[in-house]
PDB file of C-alpha atoms and ligand atoms in Angstrom:
ATOM      1  CA  UNK A   1      17.784 -34.059 -11.967  1.00  0.00           C
ATOM      2  CA  UNK A   2      18.860 -35.220  -8.484  1.00  0.00           C
ATOM      3  CA  UNK A   3      16.633 -35.738  -5.410  1.00  0.00           C
ATOM      4  CA  UNK A   4      18.782 -32.993  -3.822  1.00  0.00           C
ATOM      5  CA  UNK A   5      18.310 -30.406  -6.539  1.00  0.00           C
ATOM      6  CA  UNK A   6      14.349 -31.062  -6.388  1.00  0.00           C
ATOM      7  CA  UNK A   7      14.589 -30.601  -2.585  1.00  0.00           C
ATOM      8  CA  UNK A   8      16.340 -27.382  -3.151  1.00  0.00           C
ATOM      9  CA  UNK A   9      13.907 -26.150  -5.508  1.00  0.00           C
ATOM     10  CA  UNK A  10      10.909 -27.393  -3.196  1.00  0.00           C
ATOM     11  CA  UNK A  11      12.452 -25.401  -0.272  1.00  0.00           C
ATOM     12  CA  UNK A  12      12.977 -22.232  -2.315  1.00  0.00           C
ATOM     13  CA  UNK A  13       9.227 -22.429  -3.456  1.00  0.00           C
ATOM     14  CA  UNK A  14       8.130 -22.609   0.224  1.00  0.00           C
ATOM     15  CA  UNK A  15      10.356 -19.893   1.421  1.00  0.00           C
ATOM     16  CA  UNK A  16       9.351 -17.591  -1.532  1.00  0.00           C
ATOM     17  CA  UNK A  17       5.642 -18.273  -0.826  1.00  0.00           C
ATOM     18  CA  UNK A  18       6.056 -17.190   2.781  1.00  0.00           C
ATOM     19  CA  UNK A  19       7.644 -14.003   1.779  1.00  0.00           C
ATOM     20  CA  UNK A  20       4.819 -13.435  -0.712  1.00  0.00           C
ATOM     21  CA  UNK A  21       2.507 -13.777   2.222  1.00  0.00           C
ATOM     22  CA  UNK A  22       4.569 -11.595   4.612  1.00  0.00           C
ATOM     23  CA  UNK A  23       4.473  -8.822   1.927  1.00  0.00           C
ATOM     24  CA  UNK A  24       0.608  -9.048   1.748  1.00  0.00           C
ATOM     25  CA  UNK A  25       0.442 -10.221  -1.801  1.00  0.00           C
ATOM     26  CA  UNK A  26      -1.445 -13.338  -0.874  1.00  0.00           C
ATOM     27  CA  UNK A  27      -4.202 -14.049   1.631  1.00  0.00           C
ATOM     28  CA  UNK A  28      -6.173 -17.255   2.511  1.00  0.00           C
ATOM     29  CA  UNK A  29      -5.474 -20.004  -0.151  1.00  0.00           C
ATOM     30  CA  UNK A  30      -5.156 -17.492  -3.091  1.00  0.00           C
ATOM     31  CA  UNK A  31      -2.168 -17.360  -5.252  1.00  0.00           C
ATOM     32  CA  UNK A  32       0.186 -20.010  -6.600  1.00  0.00           C
ATOM     33  CA  UNK A  33       3.897 -20.522  -7.329  1.00  0.00           C
ATOM     34  CA  UNK A  34       5.567 -22.968  -9.426  1.00  0.00           C
ATOM     35  CA  UNK A  35       9.253 -23.693 -10.778  1.00  0.00           C
ATOM     36  CA  UNK A  36      10.522 -25.595 -13.462  1.00  0.00           C
ATOM     37  CA  UNK A  37      12.583 -28.805 -12.967  1.00  0.00           C
ATOM     38  CA  UNK A  38      15.602 -28.017 -15.203  1.00  0.00           C
ATOM     39  CA  UNK A  39      16.195 -30.411 -18.047  1.00  0.00           C
ATOM     40  CA  UNK A  40      12.667 -31.965 -17.841  1.00  0.00           C
ATOM     41  CA  UNK A  41       9.327 -31.109 -19.304  1.00  0.00           C
ATOM     42  CA  UNK A  42       7.952 -30.986 -15.569  1.00  0.00           C
ATOM     43  CA  UNK A  43       7.497 -28.320 -12.850  1.00  0.00           C
ATOM     44  CA  UNK A  44       6.663 -28.135  -9.110  1.00  0.00           C
ATOM     45  CA  UNK A  45       3.568 -26.296  -8.028  1.00  0.00           C
ATOM     46  CA  UNK A  46       1.662 -25.265  -4.907  1.00  0.00           C
ATOM     47  CA  UNK A  47      -1.332 -27.599  -4.326  1.00  0.00           C
ATOM     48  CA  UNK A  48      -4.860 -26.269  -4.224  1.00  0.00           C
ATOM     49  CA  UNK A  49      -6.483 -25.348  -0.926  1.00  0.00           C
ATOM     50  CA  UNK A  50      -3.443 -24.804   1.213  1.00  0.00           C
ATOM     51  CA  UNK A  51      -2.495 -21.389   2.391  1.00  0.00           C
ATOM     52  CA  UNK A  52       0.748 -20.068   0.711  1.00  0.00           C
ATOM     53  CA  UNK A  53       2.473 -19.653   4.132  1.00  0.00           C
ATOM     54  CA  UNK A  54       1.527 -23.025   5.353  1.00  0.00           C
ATOM     55  CA  UNK A  55       2.860 -25.223   2.419  1.00  0.00           C
ATOM     56  CA  UNK A  56       5.400 -27.707   3.284  1.00  0.00           C
ATOM     57  CA  UNK A  57       8.153 -28.794   0.646  1.00  0.00           C
ATOM     58  CA  UNK A  58       6.789 -32.342   0.506  1.00  0.00           C
ATOM     59  CA  UNK A  59       3.311 -31.149  -0.394  1.00  0.00           C
ATOM     60  CA  UNK A  60       4.248 -29.514  -3.605  1.00  0.00           C
ATOM     61  CA  UNK A  61       2.967 -31.436  -6.754  1.00  0.00           C
ATOM     62  CA  UNK A  62       4.914 -32.391  -9.824  1.00  0.00           C
ATOM     63  CA  UNK A  63       3.110 -31.760 -12.989  1.00  0.00           C
ATOM     64  CA  UNK A  64       4.067 -32.059 -16.633  1.00  0.00           C
ATOM     65  CA  UNK A  65       3.881 -29.368 -19.314  1.00  0.00           C
ATOM     66  CA  UNK A  66       0.355 -30.718 -20.462  1.00  0.00           C
ATOM     67  CA  UNK A  67      -0.793 -29.809 -16.794  1.00  0.00           C
ATOM     68  CA  UNK A  68      -1.079 -33.431 -15.570  1.00  0.00           C
ATOM     69  CA  UNK A  69      -0.220 -34.469 -12.047  1.00  0.00           C
ATOM     70  CA  UNK A  70       2.807 -36.726 -12.133  1.00  0.00           C
ATOM     71  CA  UNK A  71       3.633 -37.146  -8.384  1.00  0.00           C
ATOM     72  CA  UNK A  72       1.987 -35.762  -5.239  1.00  0.00           C
ATOM     73  CA  UNK A  73      -0.878 -36.527  -2.686  1.00  0.00           C
ATOM     74  CA  UNK A  74      -2.908 -33.248  -3.050  1.00  0.00           C
ATOM     75  CA  UNK A  75      -4.691 -31.686  -5.892  1.00  0.00           C
ATOM     76  CA  UNK A  76      -2.803 -29.386  -8.228  1.00  0.00           C
ATOM     77  CA  UNK A  77      -3.228 -25.516  -7.989  1.00  0.00           C
ATOM     78  CA  UNK A  78      -6.467 -24.321  -9.868  1.00  0.00           C
ATOM     79  CA  UNK A  79      -4.280 -22.221 -12.059  1.00  0.00           C
ATOM     80  CA  UNK A  80      -1.996 -25.279 -13.282  1.00  0.00           C
ATOM     81  CA  UNK A  81      -3.120 -24.945 -16.887  1.00  0.00           C
ATOM     82  CA  UNK A  82      -1.817 -21.170 -16.927  1.00  0.00           C
ATOM     83  CA  UNK A  83       1.372 -22.279 -15.430  1.00  0.00           C
ATOM     84  CA  UNK A  84       1.886 -25.138 -17.995  1.00  0.00           C
ATOM     85  CA  UNK A  85       0.913 -22.851 -20.713  1.00  0.00           C
ATOM     86  CA  UNK A  86       3.716 -20.327 -19.614  1.00  0.00           C
ATOM     87  CA  UNK A  87       6.341 -23.054 -19.593  1.00  0.00           C
ATOM     88  CA  UNK A  88       5.573 -24.188 -23.084  1.00  0.00           C
ATOM     89  CA  UNK A  89       5.816 -20.596 -24.247  1.00  0.00           C
ATOM     90  CA  UNK A  90       8.786 -19.412 -22.448  1.00  0.00           C
ATOM     91  CA  UNK A  91      11.833 -21.795 -22.489  1.00  0.00           C
ATOM     92  CA  UNK A  92      13.645 -19.142 -20.311  1.00  0.00           C
ATOM     93  CA  UNK A  93      11.033 -18.904 -17.487  1.00  0.00           C
ATOM     94  CA  UNK A  94      12.244 -20.955 -14.579  1.00  0.00           C
ATOM     95  CA  UNK A  95       9.464 -19.987 -12.247  1.00  0.00           C
ATOM     96  CA  UNK A  96       5.895 -18.448 -12.450  1.00  0.00           C
ATOM     97  CA  UNK A  97       4.177 -16.492  -9.621  1.00  0.00           C
ATOM     98  CA  UNK A  98       0.488 -15.680  -9.621  1.00  0.00           C
ATOM     99  CA  UNK A  99      -1.064 -13.567  -6.799  1.00  0.00           C
ATOM    100  CA  UNK A 100      -3.955 -11.230  -6.309  1.00  0.00           C
ATOM    101  CA  UNK A 101      -1.883  -8.257  -5.427  1.00  0.00           C
ATOM    102  CA  UNK A 102      -4.432  -5.842  -4.286  1.00  0.00           C
ATOM    103  CA  UNK A 103      -3.308  -2.610  -5.845  1.00  0.00           C
ATOM    104  CA  UNK A 104      -2.125  -4.161  -9.019  1.00  0.00           C
ATOM    105  CA  UNK A 105      -5.409  -5.992  -9.332  1.00  0.00           C
ATOM    106  CA  UNK A 106      -7.360  -2.935  -8.874  1.00  0.00           C
ATOM    107  CA  UNK A 107      -5.596  -1.444 -11.804  1.00  0.00           C
ATOM    108  CA  UNK A 108      -6.735  -4.468 -13.973  1.00  0.00           C
ATOM    109  CA  UNK A 109     -10.414  -3.635 -12.681  1.00  0.00           C
ATOM    110  CA  UNK A 110      -9.910   0.082 -13.608  1.00  0.00           C
ATOM    111  CA  UNK A 111      -8.701  -0.973 -17.188  1.00  0.00           C
ATOM    112  CA  UNK A 112      -5.552   0.790 -16.353  1.00  0.00           C
ATOM    113  CA  UNK A 113      -2.109  -0.558 -17.299  1.00  0.00           C
ATOM    114  CA  UNK A 114       0.604  -0.307 -14.895  1.00  0.00           C
ATOM    115  CA  UNK A 115       3.664   1.585 -16.293  1.00  0.00           C
ATOM    116  CA  UNK A 116       7.487   1.503 -15.441  1.00  0.00           C
ATOM    117  CA  UNK A 117       7.513   4.790 -13.742  1.00  0.00           C
ATOM    118  CA  UNK A 118      10.852   4.261 -11.889  1.00  0.00           C
ATOM    119  CA  UNK A 119      13.933   3.440 -13.663  1.00  0.00           C
ATOM    120  CA  UNK A 120      14.583   0.047 -11.974  1.00  0.00           C
ATOM    121  CA  UNK A 121      11.063  -0.997 -13.065  1.00  0.00           C
ATOM    122  CA  UNK A 122      11.650   0.260 -16.409  1.00  0.00           C
ATOM    123  CA  UNK A 123      14.871  -1.723 -16.857  1.00  0.00           C
ATOM    124  CA  UNK A 124      12.927  -5.018 -16.233  1.00  0.00           C
ATOM    125  CA  UNK A 125       9.457  -4.030 -17.685  1.00  0.00           C
ATOM    126  CA  UNK A 126      10.188  -1.460 -20.312  1.00  0.00           C
ATOM    127  CA  UNK A 127       6.844  -1.826 -22.070  1.00  0.00           C
ATOM    128  CA  UNK A 128       4.803  -1.887 -18.714  1.00  0.00           C
ATOM    129  CA  UNK A 129       2.490  -4.433 -17.607  1.00  0.00           C
ATOM    130  CA  UNK A 130      -0.566  -5.112 -19.956  1.00  0.00           C
ATOM    131  CA  UNK A 131      -3.987  -6.307 -19.061  1.00  0.00           C
ATOM    132  CA  UNK A 132      -5.343  -9.754 -20.291  1.00  0.00           C
ATOM    133  CA  UNK A 133      -9.238  -9.348 -20.611  1.00  0.00           C
ATOM    134  CA  UNK A 134     -11.359 -11.437 -18.188  1.00  0.00           C
ATOM    135  CA  UNK A 135     -11.314 -15.104 -18.513  1.00  0.00           C
ATOM    136  CA  UNK A 136     -12.508 -17.678 -15.890  1.00  0.00           C
ATOM    137  CA  UNK A 137      -9.881 -18.586 -13.249  1.00  0.00           C
ATOM    138  CA  UNK A 138      -8.372 -21.986 -14.208  1.00  0.00           C
ATOM    139  CA  UNK A 139      -9.914 -22.156 -17.658  1.00  0.00           C
ATOM    140  CA  UNK A 140      -8.082 -23.165 -20.918  1.00  0.00           C
ATOM    141  CA  UNK A 141      -9.131 -19.629 -22.315  1.00  0.00           C
ATOM    142  CA  UNK A 142      -7.055 -17.919 -19.630  1.00  0.00           C
ATOM    143  CA  UNK A 143      -4.300 -19.993 -20.049  1.00  0.00           C
ATOM    144  CA  UNK A 144      -4.286 -19.589 -23.874  1.00  0.00           C
ATOM    145  CA  UNK A 145      -4.698 -15.820 -23.517  1.00  0.00           C
ATOM    146  CA  UNK A 146      -1.760 -15.498 -21.047  1.00  0.00           C
ATOM    147  CA  UNK A 147       0.499 -17.993 -23.229  1.00  0.00           C
ATOM    148  CA  UNK A 148       0.134 -15.487 -26.114  1.00  0.00           C
ATOM    149  CA  UNK A 149       0.919 -12.371 -24.137  1.00  0.00           C
ATOM    150  CA  UNK A 150       3.734 -13.828 -21.911  1.00  0.00           C
ATOM    151  CA  UNK A 151       5.986 -14.299 -24.947  1.00  0.00           C
ATOM    152  CA  UNK A 152       6.717 -10.704 -24.992  1.00  0.00           C
ATOM    153  CA  UNK A 153       6.123  -9.593 -21.332  1.00  0.00           C
ATOM    154  CA  UNK A 154       7.484 -10.859 -17.962  1.00  0.00           C
ATOM    155  CA  UNK A 155       4.321  -9.589 -15.972  1.00  0.00           C
ATOM    156  CA  UNK A 156       0.738  -9.375 -16.725  1.00  0.00           C
ATOM    157  CA  UNK A 157      -2.565  -8.204 -14.990  1.00  0.00           C
ATOM    158  CA  UNK A 158      -5.434 -10.635 -15.205  1.00  0.00           C
ATOM    159  CA  UNK A 159      -8.641  -8.501 -15.426  1.00  0.00           C
ATOM    160  CA  UNK A 160     -10.719  -8.644 -12.263  1.00  0.00           C
ATOM    161  CA  UNK A 161      -8.521 -11.320 -10.974  1.00  0.00           C
ATOM    162  CA  UNK A 162      -4.766 -10.722 -10.131  1.00  0.00           C
ATOM    163  CA  UNK A 163      -1.206 -10.555 -11.639  1.00  0.00           C
ATOM    164  CA  UNK A 164       1.234 -13.178 -12.945  1.00  0.00           C
ATOM    165  CA  UNK A 165       5.047 -12.733 -13.355  1.00  0.00           C
ATOM    166  CA  UNK A 166       7.914 -14.995 -14.649  1.00  0.00           C
ATOM    167  CA  UNK A 167      11.499 -14.965 -13.752  1.00  0.00           C
ATOM    168  CA  UNK A 168      14.846 -16.776 -14.409  1.00  0.00           C
ATOM    169  CA  UNK A 169      14.689 -17.875 -10.766  1.00  0.00           C
ATOM    170  CA  UNK A 170      12.026 -18.335  -8.114  1.00  0.00           C
ATOM    171  CA  UNK A 171      13.290 -15.457  -6.287  1.00  0.00           C
ATOM    172  CA  UNK A 172      13.464 -13.182  -9.487  1.00  0.00           C
ATOM    173  CA  UNK A 173       9.658 -14.217 -10.325  1.00  0.00           C
ATOM    174  CA  UNK A 174       8.593 -13.279  -6.747  1.00  0.00           C
ATOM    175  CA  UNK A 175      10.623  -9.917  -6.726  1.00  0.00           C
ATOM    176  CA  UNK A 176       8.920  -9.002  -9.895  1.00  0.00           C
ATOM    177  CA  UNK A 177       5.462  -9.738  -8.551  1.00  0.00           C
ATOM    178  CA  UNK A 178       6.439  -7.450  -5.513  1.00  0.00           C
ATOM    179  CA  UNK A 179       7.895  -4.832  -7.915  1.00  0.00           C
ATOM    180  CA  UNK A 180       4.540  -4.681  -9.952  1.00  0.00           C
ATOM    181  CA  UNK A 181       2.400  -4.183  -6.758  1.00  0.00           C
ATOM    182  CA  UNK A 182       4.872  -1.376  -5.464  1.00  0.00           C
ATOM    183  CA  UNK A 183       4.763   0.098  -9.035  1.00  0.00           C
ATOM    184  CA  UNK A 184       0.942   0.087  -8.902  1.00  0.00           C
ATOM    185  CA  UNK A 185       0.838   1.999  -5.388  1.00  0.00           C
ATOM    186  CA  UNK A 186       3.329   4.657  -6.866  1.00  0.00           C
ATOM    187  CA  UNK A 187       1.321   5.137  -9.919  1.00  0.00           C
ATOM    188  CA  UNK A 188      -1.946   5.405  -8.027  1.00  0.00           C
ATOM    189  CA  UNK A 189      -0.285   8.138  -5.897  1.00  0.00           C
ATOM    190  CA  UNK A 190       1.030  10.008  -8.908  1.00  0.00           C
ATOM    191  CA  UNK A 191      -2.322   9.915 -10.453  1.00  0.00           C
ATOM    192  CA  UNK A 192      -3.907  11.447  -7.474  1.00  0.00           C
ATOM    193  CA  UNK A 193      -1.170  13.989  -7.233  1.00  0.00           C
ATOM    194  CA  UNK A 194      -0.871  14.847 -10.897  1.00  0.00           C
ATOM    195  CA  UNK A 195      -3.743  13.357 -12.856  1.00  0.00           C
ATOM    196  CA  UNK A 196      -3.994  10.461 -15.132  1.00  0.00           C
ATOM    197  CA  UNK A 197      -2.300  12.266 -17.928  1.00  0.00           C
ATOM    198  CA  UNK A 198       1.012  12.682 -15.939  1.00  0.00           C
ATOM    199  CA  UNK A 199       1.880   8.979 -16.773  1.00  0.00           C
ATOM    200  CA  UNK A 200       2.841   8.155 -20.341  1.00  0.00           C
ATOM    201  CA  UNK A 201       4.782   5.412 -21.714  1.00  0.00           C
ATOM    202  CA  UNK A 202       6.292   7.214 -24.686  1.00  0.00           C
ATOM    203  CA  UNK A 203       7.470  10.087 -22.294  1.00  0.00           C
ATOM    204  CA  UNK A 204       9.099   7.383 -20.015  1.00  0.00           C
ATOM    205  CA  UNK A 205      10.809   5.844 -22.911  1.00  0.00           C
ATOM    206  CA  UNK A 206      12.171   9.242 -23.908  1.00  0.00           C
ATOM    207  CA  UNK A 207      13.277  10.221 -20.626  1.00  0.00           C
ATOM    208  CA  UNK A 208      15.327   6.836 -19.915  1.00  0.00           C
ATOM    209  CA  UNK A 209      16.470   6.944 -23.473  1.00  0.00           C
ATOM    210  CA  UNK A 210      15.684   3.411 -24.356  1.00  0.00           C
TER     211      UNK A 210
HETATM  212 ZN1  LIG B   1      -6.093 -16.292  -9.056  1.00  0.00          ZN
END
């Protein structure tokens, strides 16, 4: 992989991180974003302790698929084991985005899965967004639980913590994170307007004929 290609990936990570901040999906130093370096068993990840909107491309940390730092001055993100586990499980995943998107996170706390209520969301997440039972942030147990579930889903809720999405590009993983948050807001309104029973995955599948 050429230096130019790595620079391009770094710049796209930084730009995507700023968008996550602008859209209110991350605050403070929370959330992390990473991208695979194609053709290698490594990925670039946001460093720990730096605000998403303030990260500079040269501050990103290069890590291998065992989660060990290969290059970079700063410490790796706390959730690096989870990102590494996802790249090991999903050869197609080019990027991973973890945020504490507030509405989607609230669904996890309420133990309510987010369903694909609109057709656009259904096309990307036909089985909705399931909840991974609580495991300590940064733990091996969380990485293992996510690794198992991510094989069949592109978006997961981490109970009492946040959400994680994968994508075939950095931009796709970010857009999916935003879509899950928007879907959660819509589902919340639907449940207030029409009750909890108004949303049902079997009914959605029938309506969208998938
Ligand atoms: Zn987190």
